[in-house]
Short mmCIF file of C-alpha atoms and ligand atoms in Angstrom, two decimals:
data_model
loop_
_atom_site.label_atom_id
_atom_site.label_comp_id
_atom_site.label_asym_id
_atom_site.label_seq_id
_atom_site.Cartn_x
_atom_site.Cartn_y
_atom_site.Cartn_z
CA UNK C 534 118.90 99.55 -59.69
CA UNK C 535 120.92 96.52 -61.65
CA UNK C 536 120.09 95.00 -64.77
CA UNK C 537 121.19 92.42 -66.22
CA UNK C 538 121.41 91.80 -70.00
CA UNK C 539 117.79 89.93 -69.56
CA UNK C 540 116.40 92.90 -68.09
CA UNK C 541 116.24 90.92 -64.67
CA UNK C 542 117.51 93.02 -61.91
CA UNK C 543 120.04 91.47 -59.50
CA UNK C 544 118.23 92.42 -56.24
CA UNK C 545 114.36 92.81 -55.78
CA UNK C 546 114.53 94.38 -52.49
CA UNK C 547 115.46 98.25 -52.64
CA UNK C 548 116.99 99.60 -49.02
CA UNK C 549 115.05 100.70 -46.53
CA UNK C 550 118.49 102.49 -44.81
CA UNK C 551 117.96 105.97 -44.60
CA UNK C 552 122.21 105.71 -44.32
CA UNK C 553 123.89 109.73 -44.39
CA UNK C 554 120.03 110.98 -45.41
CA UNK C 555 119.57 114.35 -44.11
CA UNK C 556 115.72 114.88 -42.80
CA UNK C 557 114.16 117.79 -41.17
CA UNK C 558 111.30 116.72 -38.87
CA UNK C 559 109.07 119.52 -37.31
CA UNK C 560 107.61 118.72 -33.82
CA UNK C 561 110.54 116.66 -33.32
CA UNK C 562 110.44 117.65 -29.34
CA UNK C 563 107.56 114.81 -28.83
CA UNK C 564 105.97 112.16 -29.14
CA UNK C 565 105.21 110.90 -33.42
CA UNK C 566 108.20 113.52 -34.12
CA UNK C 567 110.38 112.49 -31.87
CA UNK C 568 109.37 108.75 -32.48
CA UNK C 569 109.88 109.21 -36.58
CA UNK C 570 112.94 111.54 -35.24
CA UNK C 571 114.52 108.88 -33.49
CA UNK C 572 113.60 105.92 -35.71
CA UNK C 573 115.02 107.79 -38.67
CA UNK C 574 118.66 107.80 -36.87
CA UNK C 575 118.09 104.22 -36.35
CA UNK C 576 117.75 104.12 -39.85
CA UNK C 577 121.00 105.82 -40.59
CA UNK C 578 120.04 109.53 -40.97
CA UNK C 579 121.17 112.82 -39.10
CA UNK C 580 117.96 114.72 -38.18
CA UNK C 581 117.49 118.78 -37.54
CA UNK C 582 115.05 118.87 -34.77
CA UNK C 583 112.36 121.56 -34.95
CA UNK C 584 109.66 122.46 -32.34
CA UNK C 585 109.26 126.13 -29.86
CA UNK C 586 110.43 123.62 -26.78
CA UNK C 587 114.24 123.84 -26.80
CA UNK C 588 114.65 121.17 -23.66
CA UNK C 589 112.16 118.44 -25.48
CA UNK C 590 114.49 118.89 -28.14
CA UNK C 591 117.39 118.30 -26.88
CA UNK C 592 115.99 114.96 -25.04
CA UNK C 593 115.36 113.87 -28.75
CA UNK C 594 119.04 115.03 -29.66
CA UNK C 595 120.31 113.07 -26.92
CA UNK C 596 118.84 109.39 -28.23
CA UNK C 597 120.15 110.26 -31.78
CA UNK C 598 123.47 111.00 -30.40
CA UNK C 599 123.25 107.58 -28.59
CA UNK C 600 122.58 105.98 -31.84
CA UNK C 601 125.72 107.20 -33.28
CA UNK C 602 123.75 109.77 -35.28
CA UNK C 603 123.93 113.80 -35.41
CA UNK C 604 121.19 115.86 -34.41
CA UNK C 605 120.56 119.61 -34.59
CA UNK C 606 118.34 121.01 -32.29
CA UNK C 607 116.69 124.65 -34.10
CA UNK C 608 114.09 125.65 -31.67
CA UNK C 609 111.28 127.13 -34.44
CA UNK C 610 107.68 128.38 -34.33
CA UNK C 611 107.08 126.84 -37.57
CA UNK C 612 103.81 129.70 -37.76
CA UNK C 613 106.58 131.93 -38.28
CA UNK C 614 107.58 131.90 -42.13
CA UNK C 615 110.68 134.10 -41.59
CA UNK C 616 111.88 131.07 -38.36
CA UNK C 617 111.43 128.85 -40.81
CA UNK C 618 113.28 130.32 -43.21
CA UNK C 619 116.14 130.89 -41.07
CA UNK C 620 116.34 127.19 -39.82
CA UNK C 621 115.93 125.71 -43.34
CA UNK C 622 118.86 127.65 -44.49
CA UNK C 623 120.57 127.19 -41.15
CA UNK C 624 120.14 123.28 -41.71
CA UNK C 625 121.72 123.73 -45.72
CA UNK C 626 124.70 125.81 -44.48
CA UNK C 627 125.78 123.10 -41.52
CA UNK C 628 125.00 119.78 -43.65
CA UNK C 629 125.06 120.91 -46.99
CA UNK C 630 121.53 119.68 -47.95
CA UNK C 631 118.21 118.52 -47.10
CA UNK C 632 116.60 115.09 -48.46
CA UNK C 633 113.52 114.76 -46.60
CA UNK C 634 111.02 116.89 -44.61
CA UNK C 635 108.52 115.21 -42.00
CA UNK C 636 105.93 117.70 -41.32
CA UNK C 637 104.68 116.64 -37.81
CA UNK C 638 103.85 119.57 -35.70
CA UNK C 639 100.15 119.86 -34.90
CA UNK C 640 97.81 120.70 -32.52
CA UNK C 641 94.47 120.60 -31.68
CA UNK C 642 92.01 122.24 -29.27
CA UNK C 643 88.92 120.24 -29.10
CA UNK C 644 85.20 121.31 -29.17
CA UNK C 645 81.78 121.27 -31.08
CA UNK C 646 82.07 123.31 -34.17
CA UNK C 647 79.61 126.16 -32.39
CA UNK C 648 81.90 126.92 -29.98
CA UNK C 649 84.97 127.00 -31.95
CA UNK C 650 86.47 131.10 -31.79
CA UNK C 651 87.88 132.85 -34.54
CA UNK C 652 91.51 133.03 -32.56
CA UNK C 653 91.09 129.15 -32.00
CA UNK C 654 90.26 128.51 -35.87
CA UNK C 655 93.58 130.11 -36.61
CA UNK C 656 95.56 129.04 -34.28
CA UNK C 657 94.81 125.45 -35.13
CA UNK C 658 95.07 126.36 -39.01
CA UNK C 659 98.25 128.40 -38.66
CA UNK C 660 99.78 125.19 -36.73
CA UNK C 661 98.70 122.20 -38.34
CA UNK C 662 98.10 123.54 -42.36
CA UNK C 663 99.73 126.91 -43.04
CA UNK C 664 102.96 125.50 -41.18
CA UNK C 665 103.20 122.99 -43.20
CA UNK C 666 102.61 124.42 -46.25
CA UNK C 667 105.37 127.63 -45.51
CA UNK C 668 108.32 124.57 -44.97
CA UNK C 669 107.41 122.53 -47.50
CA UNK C 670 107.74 125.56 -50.26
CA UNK C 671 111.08 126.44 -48.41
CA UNK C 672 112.35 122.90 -48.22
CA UNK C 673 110.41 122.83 -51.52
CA UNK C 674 112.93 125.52 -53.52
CA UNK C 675 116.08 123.54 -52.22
CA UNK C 676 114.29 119.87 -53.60
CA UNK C 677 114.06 121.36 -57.01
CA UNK C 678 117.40 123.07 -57.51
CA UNK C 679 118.77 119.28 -56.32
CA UNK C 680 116.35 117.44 -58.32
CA UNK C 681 115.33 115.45 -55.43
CA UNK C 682 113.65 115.33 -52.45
CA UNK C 683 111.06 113.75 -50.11
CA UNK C 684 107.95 115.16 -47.83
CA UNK C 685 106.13 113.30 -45.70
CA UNK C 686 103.49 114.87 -43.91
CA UNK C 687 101.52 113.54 -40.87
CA UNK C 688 98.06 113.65 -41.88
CA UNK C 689 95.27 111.84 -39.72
CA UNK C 690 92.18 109.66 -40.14
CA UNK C 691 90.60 112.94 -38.66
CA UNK C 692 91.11 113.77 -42.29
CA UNK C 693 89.18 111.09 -44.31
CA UNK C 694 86.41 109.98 -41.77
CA UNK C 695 84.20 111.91 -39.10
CA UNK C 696 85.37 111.87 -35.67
CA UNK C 697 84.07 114.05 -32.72
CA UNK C 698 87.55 115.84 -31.81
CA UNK C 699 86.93 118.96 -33.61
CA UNK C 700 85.61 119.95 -37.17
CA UNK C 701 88.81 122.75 -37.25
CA UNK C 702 91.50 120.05 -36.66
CA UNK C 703 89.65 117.59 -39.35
CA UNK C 704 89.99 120.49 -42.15
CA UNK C 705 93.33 121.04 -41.55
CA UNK C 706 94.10 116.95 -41.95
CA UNK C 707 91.74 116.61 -45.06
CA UNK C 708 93.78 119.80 -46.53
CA UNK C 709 97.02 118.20 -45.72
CA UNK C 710 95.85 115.41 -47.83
CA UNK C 711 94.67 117.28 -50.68
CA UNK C 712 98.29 119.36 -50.34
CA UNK C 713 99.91 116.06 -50.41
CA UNK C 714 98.40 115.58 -53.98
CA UNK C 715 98.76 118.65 -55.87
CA UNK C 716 102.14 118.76 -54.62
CA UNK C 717 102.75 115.90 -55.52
CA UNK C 718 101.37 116.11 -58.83
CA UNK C 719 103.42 119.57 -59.51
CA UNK C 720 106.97 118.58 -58.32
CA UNK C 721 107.29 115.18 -59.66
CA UNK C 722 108.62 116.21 -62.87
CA UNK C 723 111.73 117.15 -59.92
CA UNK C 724 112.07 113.97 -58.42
CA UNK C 725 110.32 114.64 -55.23
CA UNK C 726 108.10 112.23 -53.68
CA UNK C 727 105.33 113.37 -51.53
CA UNK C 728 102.84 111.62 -49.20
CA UNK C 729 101.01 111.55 -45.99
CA UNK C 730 100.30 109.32 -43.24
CA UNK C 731 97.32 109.41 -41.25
CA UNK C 732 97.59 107.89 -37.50
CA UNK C 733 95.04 107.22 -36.22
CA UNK C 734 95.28 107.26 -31.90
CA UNK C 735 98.61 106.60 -30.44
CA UNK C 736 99.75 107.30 -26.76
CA UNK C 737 101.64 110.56 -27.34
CA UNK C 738 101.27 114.06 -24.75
CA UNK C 739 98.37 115.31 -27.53
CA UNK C 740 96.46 111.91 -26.75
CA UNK C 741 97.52 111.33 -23.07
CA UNK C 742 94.63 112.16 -21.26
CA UNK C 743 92.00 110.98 -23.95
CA UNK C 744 93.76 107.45 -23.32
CA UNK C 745 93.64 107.59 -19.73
CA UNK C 746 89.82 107.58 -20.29
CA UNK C 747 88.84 103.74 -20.37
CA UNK C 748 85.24 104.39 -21.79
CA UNK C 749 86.59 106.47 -24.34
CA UNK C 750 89.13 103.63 -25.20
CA UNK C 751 86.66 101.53 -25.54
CA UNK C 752 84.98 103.87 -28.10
CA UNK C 753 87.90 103.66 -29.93
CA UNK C 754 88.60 99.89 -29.89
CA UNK C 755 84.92 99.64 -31.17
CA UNK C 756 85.75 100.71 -34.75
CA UNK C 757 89.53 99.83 -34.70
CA UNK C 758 89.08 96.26 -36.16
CA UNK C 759 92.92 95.15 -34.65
CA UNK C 760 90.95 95.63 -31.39
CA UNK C 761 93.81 98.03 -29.41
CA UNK C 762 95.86 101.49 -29.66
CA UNK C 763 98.76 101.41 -31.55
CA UNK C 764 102.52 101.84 -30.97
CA UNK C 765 105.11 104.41 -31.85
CA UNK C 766 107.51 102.40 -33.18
CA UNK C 767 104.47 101.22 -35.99
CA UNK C 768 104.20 104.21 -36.96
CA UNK C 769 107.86 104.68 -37.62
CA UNK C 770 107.99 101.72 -39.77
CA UNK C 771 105.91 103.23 -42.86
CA UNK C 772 107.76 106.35 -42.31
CA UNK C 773 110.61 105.02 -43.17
CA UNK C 774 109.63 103.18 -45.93
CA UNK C 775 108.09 106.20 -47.65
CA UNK C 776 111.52 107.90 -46.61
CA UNK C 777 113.71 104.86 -48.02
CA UNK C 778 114.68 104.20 -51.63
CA UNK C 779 111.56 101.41 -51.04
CA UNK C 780 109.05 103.99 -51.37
CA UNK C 781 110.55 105.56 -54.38
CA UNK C 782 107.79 105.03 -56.94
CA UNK C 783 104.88 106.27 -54.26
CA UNK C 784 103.84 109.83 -54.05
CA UNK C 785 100.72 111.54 -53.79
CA UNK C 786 99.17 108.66 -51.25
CA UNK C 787 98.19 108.98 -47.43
CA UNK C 788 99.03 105.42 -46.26
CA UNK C 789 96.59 105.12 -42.80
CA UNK C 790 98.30 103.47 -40.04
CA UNK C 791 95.07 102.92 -38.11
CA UNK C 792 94.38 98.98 -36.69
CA UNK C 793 91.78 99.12 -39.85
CA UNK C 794 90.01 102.19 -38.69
CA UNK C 795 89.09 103.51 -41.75
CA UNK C 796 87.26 101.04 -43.46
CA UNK C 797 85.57 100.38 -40.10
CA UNK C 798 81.88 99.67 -41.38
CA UNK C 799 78.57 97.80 -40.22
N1 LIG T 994 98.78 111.25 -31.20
C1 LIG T 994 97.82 110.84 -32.00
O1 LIG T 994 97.00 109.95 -31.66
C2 LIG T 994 97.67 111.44 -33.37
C3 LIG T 994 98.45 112.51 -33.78
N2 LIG T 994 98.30 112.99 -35.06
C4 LIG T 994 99.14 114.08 -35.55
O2 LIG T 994 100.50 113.77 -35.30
C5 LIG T 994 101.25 114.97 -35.12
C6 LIG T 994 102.03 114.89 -33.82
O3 LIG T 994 101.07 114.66 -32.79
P1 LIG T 994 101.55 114.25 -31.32
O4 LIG T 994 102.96 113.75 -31.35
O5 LIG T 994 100.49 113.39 -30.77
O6 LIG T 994 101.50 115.69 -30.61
P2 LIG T 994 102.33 116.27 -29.38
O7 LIG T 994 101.48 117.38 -28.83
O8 LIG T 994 102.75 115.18 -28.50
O9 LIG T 994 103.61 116.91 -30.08
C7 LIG T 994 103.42 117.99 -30.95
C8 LIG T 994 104.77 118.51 -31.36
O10 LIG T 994 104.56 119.61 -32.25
C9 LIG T 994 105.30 120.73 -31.77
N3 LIG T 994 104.64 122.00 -32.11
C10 LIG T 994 103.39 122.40 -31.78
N4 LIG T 994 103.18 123.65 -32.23
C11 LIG T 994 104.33 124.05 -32.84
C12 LIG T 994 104.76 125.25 -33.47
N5 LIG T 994 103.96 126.31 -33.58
N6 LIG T 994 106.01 125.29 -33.98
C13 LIG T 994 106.83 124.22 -33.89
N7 LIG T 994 106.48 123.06 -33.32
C14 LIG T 994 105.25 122.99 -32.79
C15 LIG T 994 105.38 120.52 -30.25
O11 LIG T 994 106.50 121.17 -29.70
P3 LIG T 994 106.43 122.65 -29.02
O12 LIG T 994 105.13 122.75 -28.26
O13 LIG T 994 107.64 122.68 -28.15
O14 LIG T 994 106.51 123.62 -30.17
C16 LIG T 994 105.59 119.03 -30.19
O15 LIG T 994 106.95 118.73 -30.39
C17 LIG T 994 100.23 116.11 -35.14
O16 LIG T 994 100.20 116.68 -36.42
C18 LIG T 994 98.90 115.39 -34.86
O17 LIG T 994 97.80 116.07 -35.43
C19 LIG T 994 97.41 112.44 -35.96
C20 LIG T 994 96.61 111.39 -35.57
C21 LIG T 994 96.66 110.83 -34.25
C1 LIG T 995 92.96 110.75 -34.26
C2 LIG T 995 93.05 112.25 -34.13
O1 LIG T 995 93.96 112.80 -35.06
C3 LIG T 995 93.49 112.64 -32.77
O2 LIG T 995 92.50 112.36 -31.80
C4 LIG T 995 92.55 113.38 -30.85
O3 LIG T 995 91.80 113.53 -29.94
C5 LIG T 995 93.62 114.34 -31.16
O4 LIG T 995 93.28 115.67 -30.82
C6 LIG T 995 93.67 114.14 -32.63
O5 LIG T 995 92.55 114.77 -33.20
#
């Protein structure tokens, strides 16, 4: 940034263009990924598109194209550390590098905590916190040779407050918080920046039939003080900011894009 010879700077507002930015964004094939996928391009970037679903990802591809943006579709089980591998070095050898990584993917299989089984504790753990954990140490090794990089990880306010859709799911968002930290706090000294957001409900193909439910949106309007659901394009917004040179000097934070959820009190 410009100084001048008064130590003022010449401009006060850093870019939020994501301009020639090269981002990786896992569960790019729907909904928040492709969202943040899409609204990235918009923002300037070319995206590699991960996710198992090789058709959702091209849909995605096919919007960034229209923005005048590339895309690379590299269908990945991102619970497989040797796919992962493969499409992180896949994604270096066609664009030469790699400045940000969105971890999206996640799932969740909802029940009371008794009747959770041991192949459904995994398989939600595998998904939503070992995934993301395997990439970002892959993504992580290229940051640090480069002396740069970003991760953003999408967190939820499953992972600071109580909610009744599963005690699994929750652990894996309050880990993905606490990863966010001691990440953060061990790969700053390399100029990577790394935060969370946590969503809190948003009409996406994970949500769809929750939302269809008007009782249950009335439960969540209850404690949702800006009184309704929110929408995609709101949660791209502080994606991108945490992505752009605007969010430079944040790392370590979940920023909760939630109506107010979570400081709902009585
Ligand atoms: N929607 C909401 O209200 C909220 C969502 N979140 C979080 O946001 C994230 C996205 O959620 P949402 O968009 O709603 O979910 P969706 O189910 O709509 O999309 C999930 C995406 O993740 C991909 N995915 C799932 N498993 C894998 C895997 N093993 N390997 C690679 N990709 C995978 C899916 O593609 P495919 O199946 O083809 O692999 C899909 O593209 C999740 O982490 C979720 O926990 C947090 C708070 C609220
Ligand atoms: C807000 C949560 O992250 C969201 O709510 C649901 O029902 C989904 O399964 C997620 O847990």
């Amino acid at each position: 940034m410009a100084e001048n010879n008064k130590g003022e700077f010449t401009l006060y507002l850093p870019s939020f263009s994501l301009k020639n930015k090269v981002i990786v964004v896992t569960g790019a094939g729907r909904g928040i990924g492709r969202a943040i996928a899409i609204g990235m391009a918009e923002a300037g970037a070319d995206v590699a598109l991960l996710a198992r679903t090789k058709e959702d990802l091209e849909e995605t591809a096919c919007h960034i194209h229209n923005k005048g943006r590339k895309a690379y579709v590299l269908p990945t089980d991102i619970t497989s550390r040797m796919e992962i591998t493969e499409s992180v070095e896949e994604v270096i050898k066609t664009f030469g590098k790699i400045d940000i990584l969105v971890n999206n993917a996640g799932m969740n299989i909802r029940s009371q905590a008794l009747e959770v089984t041991d192949d459904e504790w995994q398989k939600i753990m595998d998904t939503n916190l070992k995934s993301a954990f395997m990439i970002s140490q892959e993504v992580g090794k290229h940051f640090k040779e480069q002396e740069s990089g970003k991760i953003i990880t999408i967190a939820s306010v499953a992972g600071h407050v109580a909610l009744r859709t599963g005690v699994v799911y929750a652990a894996t968002k309050a880990a993905l918080i606490q990863m966010t930290k001691v990440l953060a706090l061990e790969w700053g000294k390399y100029n990577i920046n790394v935060n969370s957001i946590g969503p809190w409900y948003f009409r996406t193909p994970l949500t769809e039939s929750l939302l269809k439910d008007e009782e249950y949106v009335n439960d969540i309007l209850a404690v949702t003080p800006l009184k309704r659901i929110g929408e995609l394009p709101e949660l791209v917004g502080p994606a991108v900011f945490l992505a752009s040179d605007a969010g430079n000097y944040v790392s370590g934070q979940t920023l909760f894009v939630d109506g107010g959820m979570k400081i709902q009190g009585f």
